[in-house]
Amino acid sequence: CNFSLVVWNLRGLNNPGRRSSIRLFLQSFNPSLVCVQESKVQDVDAAVISQTFGSSLDGFDFLPADGTQGGIILAWKSAFFQVSVRHKGEFSISADVVSLADAKSWTVTSVYGPHDLAGKERFLQELVDIGASILGPWLLNGDFNFVCDVADKSNVRVNRRMMSKFRHSINSLALLDMPLQGRTF
């Protein structure tokens, strides 16, 4: 099954003009599945999805923003995938995905990690708990608000203890960290 996936921290969908710009940008990728973080919206309906992603991404689910922070949206082409949301956590949304072309299945989890220290501890536990429930292929994506390496940081302010805990969580879940491309965090 070949498909196109877009993962993007949008930093807000409240402006209709921004939704239109995002839709025009995404047209060049023709994505089959979109995972966006930091939507900053508490309610998402079919009109918001169509305005933002176009009409071909006709399936969706979301984790609402907490006030003006966070918010995650999964949107997909129902002609390509059967999607069943399996878990909505404090920082993530997970769904089981089945390709209609070849019946291959996998799980996708999209995350938006917190900035505060107490939240980071809960976030890492949420990842470990989700990982323990996944039996097949798993795509974990999003904005973790963590770094695995000091070189990924744009400044010298690094909480090495939390960086180590994040790295340990990734290793315990047998995940691969895809290197950051283009800019630092």
PDB file of C-alpha atoms in Angstrom:
ATOM      1  CA  CYS A   1       0.000   0.000   0.000  1.00  0.00           C
ATOM      2  CA  ASN A   2       1.542   3.304  -1.066  1.00  0.00           C
ATOM      3  CA  PHE A   3       0.271   6.450   0.559  1.00  0.00           C
ATOM      4  CA  SER A   4       1.363   9.934   1.510  1.00  0.00           C
ATOM      5  CA  LEU A   5       1.482  11.029   5.152  1.00  0.00           C
ATOM      6  CA  VAL A   6       1.843  14.589   6.439  1.00  0.00           C
ATOM      7  CA  VAL A   7       2.770  15.324  10.072  1.00  0.00           C
ATOM      8  CA  TRP A   8       2.702  19.009  10.968  1.00  0.00           C
ATOM      9  CA  ASN A   9       2.634  21.298  14.000  1.00  0.00           C
ATOM     10  CA  LEU A  10       0.194  23.899  12.696  1.00  0.00           C
ATOM     11  CA  ARG A  11       0.348  26.326  15.627  1.00  0.00           C
ATOM     12  CA  GLY A  12      -3.325  27.181  15.345  1.00  0.00           C
ATOM     13  CA  LEU A  13      -6.363  26.745  13.101  1.00  0.00           C
ATOM     14  CA  ASN A  14      -8.583  29.508  14.451  1.00  0.00           C
ATOM     15  CA  ASN A  15      -8.152  31.776  11.425  1.00  0.00           C
ATOM     16  CA  PRO A  16     -10.181  30.775   8.304  1.00  0.00           C
ATOM     17  CA  GLY A  17      -7.514  32.390   6.078  1.00  0.00           C
ATOM     18  CA  ARG A  18      -4.877  30.151   7.636  1.00  0.00           C
ATOM     19  CA  ARG A  19      -7.064  27.098   6.989  1.00  0.00           C
ATOM     20  CA  SER A  20      -7.267  28.040   3.306  1.00  0.00           C
ATOM     21  CA  SER A  21      -3.472  28.495   3.077  1.00  0.00           C
ATOM     22  CA  ILE A  22      -2.886  25.100   4.686  1.00  0.00           C
ATOM     23  CA  ARG A  23      -5.319  23.433   2.265  1.00  0.00           C
ATOM     24  CA  LEU A  24      -3.558  24.982  -0.747  1.00  0.00           C
ATOM     25  CA  PHE A  25      -0.145  23.922   0.578  1.00  0.00           C
ATOM     26  CA  LEU A  26      -1.295  20.334   1.208  1.00  0.00           C
ATOM     27  CA  GLN A  27      -2.667  19.944  -2.334  1.00  0.00           C
ATOM     28  CA  SER A  28       0.865  19.430  -3.665  1.00  0.00           C
ATOM     29  CA  PHE A  29       1.347  16.424  -1.341  1.00  0.00           C
ATOM     30  CA  ASN A  30      -2.065  14.815  -1.919  1.00  0.00           C
ATOM     31  CA  PRO A  31      -1.891  13.147   1.510  1.00  0.00           C
ATOM     32  CA  SER A  32      -3.864  10.035   2.384  1.00  0.00           C
ATOM     33  CA  LEU A  33      -3.390  10.646   6.103  1.00  0.00           C
ATOM     34  CA  VAL A  34      -2.666  13.847   8.017  1.00  0.00           C
ATOM     35  CA  CYS A  35      -1.585  14.120  11.658  1.00  0.00           C
ATOM     36  CA  VAL A  36      -1.499  17.683  12.954  1.00  0.00           C
ATOM     37  CA  GLN A  37      -0.555  19.006  16.343  1.00  0.00           C
ATOM     38  CA  GLU A  38      -1.231  22.256  18.158  1.00  0.00           C
ATOM     39  CA  SER A  39      -4.527  22.917  16.402  1.00  0.00           C
ATOM     40  CA  LYS A  40      -5.467  25.193  19.320  1.00  0.00           C
ATOM     41  CA  VAL A  41      -9.150  24.443  18.678  1.00  0.00           C
ATOM     42  CA  GLN A  42     -11.534  22.769  21.090  1.00  0.00           C
ATOM     43  CA  ASP A  43     -14.099  21.611  18.553  1.00  0.00           C
ATOM     44  CA  VAL A  44     -13.546  20.175  15.091  1.00  0.00           C
ATOM     45  CA  ASP A  45     -16.305  19.364  12.615  1.00  0.00           C
ATOM     46  CA  ALA A  46     -16.514  18.320   8.959  1.00  0.00           C
ATOM     47  CA  ALA A  47     -16.514  21.972   7.834  1.00  0.00           C
ATOM     48  CA  VAL A  48     -13.212  22.696   9.629  1.00  0.00           C
ATOM     49  CA  ILE A  49     -11.682  19.535   8.137  1.00  0.00           C
ATOM     50  CA  SER A  50     -12.826  20.436   4.610  1.00  0.00           C
ATOM     51  CA  GLN A  51     -11.653  24.063   4.950  1.00  0.00           C
ATOM     52  CA  THR A  52      -8.256  22.944   6.245  1.00  0.00           C
ATOM     53  CA  PHE A  53      -7.472  19.699   4.421  1.00  0.00           C
ATOM     54  CA  GLY A  54      -9.854  19.584   1.455  1.00  0.00           C
ATOM     55  CA  SER A  55     -12.783  17.280   0.783  1.00  0.00           C
ATOM     56  CA  SER A  56     -10.778  14.128  -0.006  1.00  0.00           C
ATOM     57  CA  LEU A  57      -9.745  13.732   3.650  1.00  0.00           C
ATOM     58  CA  ASP A  58     -13.255  12.845   4.725  1.00  0.00           C
ATOM     59  CA  GLY A  59     -12.552  10.813   7.867  1.00  0.00           C
ATOM     60  CA  PHE A  60     -11.306  12.468  11.019  1.00  0.00           C
ATOM     61  CA  ASP A  61     -11.059  12.436  14.780  1.00  0.00           C
ATOM     62  CA  PHE A  62      -9.437  14.836  17.193  1.00  0.00           C
ATOM     63  CA  LEU A  63      -8.185  15.526  20.680  1.00  0.00           C
ATOM     64  CA  PRO A  64      -9.437  18.980  21.697  1.00  0.00           C
ATOM     65  CA  ALA A  65      -7.101  21.759  22.752  1.00  0.00           C
ATOM     66  CA  ASP A  66      -6.804  22.574  26.433  1.00  0.00           C
ATOM     67  CA  GLY A  67      -7.778  26.232  26.287  1.00  0.00           C
ATOM     68  CA  THR A  68      -5.415  27.670  23.689  1.00  0.00           C
ATOM     69  CA  GLN A  69      -2.793  24.927  24.044  1.00  0.00           C
ATOM     70  CA  GLY A  70      -2.420  21.661  22.186  1.00  0.00           C
ATOM     71  CA  GLY A  71      -5.054  19.915  20.154  1.00  0.00           C
ATOM     72  CA  ILE A  72      -4.423  17.040  17.734  1.00  0.00           C
ATOM     73  CA  ILE A  73      -6.276  16.133  14.542  1.00  0.00           C
ATOM     74  CA  LEU A  74      -6.091  12.919  12.521  1.00  0.00           C
ATOM     75  CA  ALA A  75      -7.680  13.127   9.069  1.00  0.00           C
ATOM     76  CA  TRP A  76      -7.695  10.430   6.403  1.00  0.00           C
ATOM     77  CA  LYS A  77      -9.114   9.370   3.063  1.00  0.00           C
ATOM     78  CA  SER A  78     -11.826   6.840   3.862  1.00  0.00           C
ATOM     79  CA  ALA A  79     -11.349   5.455   0.333  1.00  0.00           C
ATOM     80  CA  PHE A  80      -7.833   4.340   1.428  1.00  0.00           C
ATOM     81  CA  PHE A  81      -8.174   3.447   5.099  1.00  0.00           C
ATOM     82  CA  GLN A  82     -10.525   2.092   7.689  1.00  0.00           C
ATOM     83  CA  VAL A  83      -9.574   3.908  10.908  1.00  0.00           C
ATOM     84  CA  SER A  84     -10.723   3.152  14.447  1.00  0.00           C
ATOM     85  CA  VAL A  85      -9.587   5.396  17.280  1.00  0.00           C
ATOM     86  CA  ARG A  86      -8.342   3.147  20.068  1.00  0.00           C
ATOM     87  CA  HIS A  87      -7.218   5.697  22.665  1.00  0.00           C
ATOM     88  CA  LYS A  88      -7.377   9.388  23.457  1.00  0.00           C
ATOM     89  CA  GLY A  89      -5.003  10.406  26.200  1.00  0.00           C
ATOM     90  CA  GLU A  90      -4.002  13.665  27.792  1.00  0.00           C
ATOM     91  CA  PHE A  91      -1.299  14.224  25.152  1.00  0.00           C
ATOM     92  CA  SER A  92      -2.102  11.811  22.313  1.00  0.00           C
ATOM     93  CA  ILE A  93      -4.593  10.158  20.037  1.00  0.00           C
ATOM     94  CA  SER A  94      -4.043   6.607  18.748  1.00  0.00           C
ATOM     95  CA  ALA A  95      -5.893   4.808  15.978  1.00  0.00           C
ATOM     96  CA  ASP A  96      -5.808   1.398  14.341  1.00  0.00           C
ATOM     97  CA  VAL A  97      -5.467   1.768  10.574  1.00  0.00           C
ATOM     98  CA  VAL A  98      -6.318  -0.868   7.966  1.00  0.00           C
ATOM     99  CA  SER A  99      -5.407  -0.351   4.317  1.00  0.00           C
ATOM    100  CA  LEU A 100      -8.395  -1.068   2.087  1.00  0.00           C
ATOM    101  CA  ALA A 101      -6.005  -1.957  -0.766  1.00  0.00           C
ATOM    102  CA  ASP A 102      -4.166  -4.833   0.926  1.00  0.00           C
ATOM    103  CA  ALA A 103      -5.711  -5.263   4.420  1.00  0.00           C
ATOM    104  CA  LYS A 104      -2.393  -4.470   6.116  1.00  0.00           C
ATOM    105  CA  SER A 105      -2.904  -2.970   9.545  1.00  0.00           C
ATOM    106  CA  TRP A 106      -0.889  -0.732  11.825  1.00  0.00           C
ATOM    107  CA  THR A 107      -1.362   1.772  14.610  1.00  0.00           C
ATOM    108  CA  VAL A 108      -0.716   5.496  14.412  1.00  0.00           C
ATOM    109  CA  THR A 109      -0.257   7.689  17.467  1.00  0.00           C
ATOM    110  CA  SER A 110       0.059  11.443  17.153  1.00  0.00           C
ATOM    111  CA  VAL A 111       1.290  13.428  20.151  1.00  0.00           C
ATOM    112  CA  TYR A 112       1.680  16.963  21.383  1.00  0.00           C
ATOM    113  CA  GLY A 113       4.021  16.952  24.363  1.00  0.00           C
ATOM    114  CA  PRO A 114       3.737  19.401  27.251  1.00  0.00           C
ATOM    115  CA  HIS A 115       6.201  22.133  28.143  1.00  0.00           C
ATOM    116  CA  ASP A 116       6.044  21.837  31.946  1.00  0.00           C
ATOM    117  CA  LEU A 117       8.119  19.328  33.917  1.00  0.00           C
ATOM    118  CA  ALA A 118       5.184  17.623  35.672  1.00  0.00           C
ATOM    119  CA  GLY A 119       3.412  17.242  32.346  1.00  0.00           C
ATOM    120  CA  LYS A 120       6.532  15.750  30.755  1.00  0.00           C
ATOM    121  CA  GLU A 121       6.593  12.972  33.375  1.00  0.00           C
ATOM    122  CA  ARG A 122       2.907  12.147  32.685  1.00  0.00           C
ATOM    123  CA  PHE A 123       3.547  12.323  28.931  1.00  0.00           C
ATOM    124  CA  LEU A 124       6.375   9.781  29.069  1.00  0.00           C
ATOM    125  CA  GLN A 125       4.202   7.435  31.132  1.00  0.00           C
ATOM    126  CA  GLU A 126       1.385   7.819  28.603  1.00  0.00           C
ATOM    127  CA  LEU A 127       3.767   6.833  25.781  1.00  0.00           C
ATOM    128  CA  VAL A 128       4.961   3.756  27.685  1.00  0.00           C
ATOM    129  CA  ASP A 129       1.372   2.721  28.464  1.00  0.00           C
ATOM    130  CA  ILE A 130       0.287   3.122  24.836  1.00  0.00           C
ATOM    131  CA  GLY A 131       3.345   1.251  23.597  1.00  0.00           C
ATOM    132  CA  ALA A 132       2.564  -1.685  25.898  1.00  0.00           C
ATOM    133  CA  SER A 133      -0.825  -2.089  24.184  1.00  0.00           C
ATOM    134  CA  ILE A 134       0.492  -2.076  20.590  1.00  0.00           C
ATOM    135  CA  LEU A 135       1.117  -5.504  19.054  1.00  0.00           C
ATOM    136  CA  GLY A 136       1.887  -4.724  15.403  1.00  0.00           C
ATOM    137  CA  PRO A 137       3.603  -1.945  13.457  1.00  0.00           C
ATOM    138  CA  TRP A 138       3.375   1.444  15.177  1.00  0.00           C
ATOM    139  CA  LEU A 139       3.948   4.931  13.791  1.00  0.00           C
ATOM    140  CA  LEU A 140       4.464   7.385  16.648  1.00  0.00           C
ATOM    141  CA  ASN A 141       4.671  10.980  15.439  1.00  0.00           C
ATOM    142  CA  GLY A 142       4.127  14.563  16.458  1.00  0.00           C
ATOM    143  CA  ASP A 143       5.646  17.366  18.465  1.00  0.00           C
ATOM    144  CA  PHE A 144       7.171  15.778  21.552  1.00  0.00           C
ATOM    145  CA  ASN A 145       8.623  18.993  22.998  1.00  0.00           C
ATOM    146  CA  PHE A 146      11.666  16.890  23.890  1.00  0.00           C
ATOM    147  CA  VAL A 147      15.070  16.376  22.335  1.00  0.00           C
ATOM    148  CA  CYS A 148      17.169  13.202  22.308  1.00  0.00           C
ATOM    149  CA  ASP A 149      20.424  14.998  21.688  1.00  0.00           C
ATOM    150  CA  VAL A 150      21.852  18.366  22.708  1.00  0.00           C
ATOM    151  CA  ALA A 151      22.662  19.018  19.025  1.00  0.00           C
ATOM    152  CA  ASP A 152      18.909  19.164  18.304  1.00  0.00           C
ATOM    153  CA  LYS A 153      18.511  22.133  20.640  1.00  0.00           C
ATOM    154  CA  SER A 154      18.675  25.711  19.364  1.00  0.00           C
ATOM    155  CA  ASN A 155      20.009  27.022  22.682  1.00  0.00           C
ATOM    156  CA  VAL A 156      22.096  25.711  25.575  1.00  0.00           C
ATOM    157  CA  ARG A 157      19.155  25.299  27.971  1.00  0.00           C
ATOM    158  CA  VAL A 158      18.778  21.524  28.130  1.00  0.00           C
ATOM    159  CA  ASN A 159      17.288  19.494  30.962  1.00  0.00           C
ATOM    160  CA  ARG A 160      19.661  16.551  30.667  1.00  0.00           C
ATOM    161  CA  ARG A 161      17.725  14.458  33.186  1.00  0.00           C
ATOM    162  CA  MET A 162      14.507  14.744  31.152  1.00  0.00           C
ATOM    163  CA  MET A 163      16.411  14.237  27.898  1.00  0.00           C
ATOM    164  CA  SER A 164      17.804  11.005  29.374  1.00  0.00           C
ATOM    165  CA  LYS A 165      14.319   9.889  30.498  1.00  0.00           C
ATOM    166  CA  PHE A 166      12.961  10.567  27.012  1.00  0.00           C
ATOM    167  CA  ARG A 167      15.798   8.593  25.411  1.00  0.00           C
ATOM    168  CA  HIS A 168      15.180   5.744  27.884  1.00  0.00           C
ATOM    169  CA  SER A 169      11.457   5.713  26.996  1.00  0.00           C
ATOM    170  CA  ILE A 170      12.246   5.566  23.277  1.00  0.00           C
ATOM    171  CA  ASN A 171      14.683   2.705  23.847  1.00  0.00           C
ATOM    172  CA  SER A 172      12.304   0.759  26.121  1.00  0.00           C
ATOM    173  CA  LEU A 173       9.612   0.961  23.429  1.00  0.00           C
ATOM    174  CA  ALA A 174      12.114  -0.177  20.747  1.00  0.00           C
ATOM    175  CA  LEU A 175      11.414   2.966  18.703  1.00  0.00           C
ATOM    176  CA  LEU A 176      13.678   4.600  16.150  1.00  0.00           C
ATOM    177  CA  ASP A 177      14.257   8.348  16.415  1.00  0.00           C
ATOM    178  CA  MET A 178      14.150   9.965  13.003  1.00  0.00           C
ATOM    179  CA  PRO A 179      16.723  12.767  12.950  1.00  0.00           C
ATOM    180  CA  LEU A 180      15.469  16.334  13.022  1.00  0.00           C
ATOM    181  CA  GLN A 181      15.783  17.887   9.570  1.00  0.00           C
ATOM    182  CA  GLY A 182      16.094  21.549   8.699  1.00  0.00           C
ATOM    183  CA  ARG A 183      16.066  23.321  12.043  1.00  0.00           C
ATOM    184  CA  THR A 184      16.637  22.895  15.727  1.00  0.00           C
ATOM    185  CA  PHE A 185      14.094  22.893  18.539  1.00  0.00           C
TER     186      PHE A 185
END
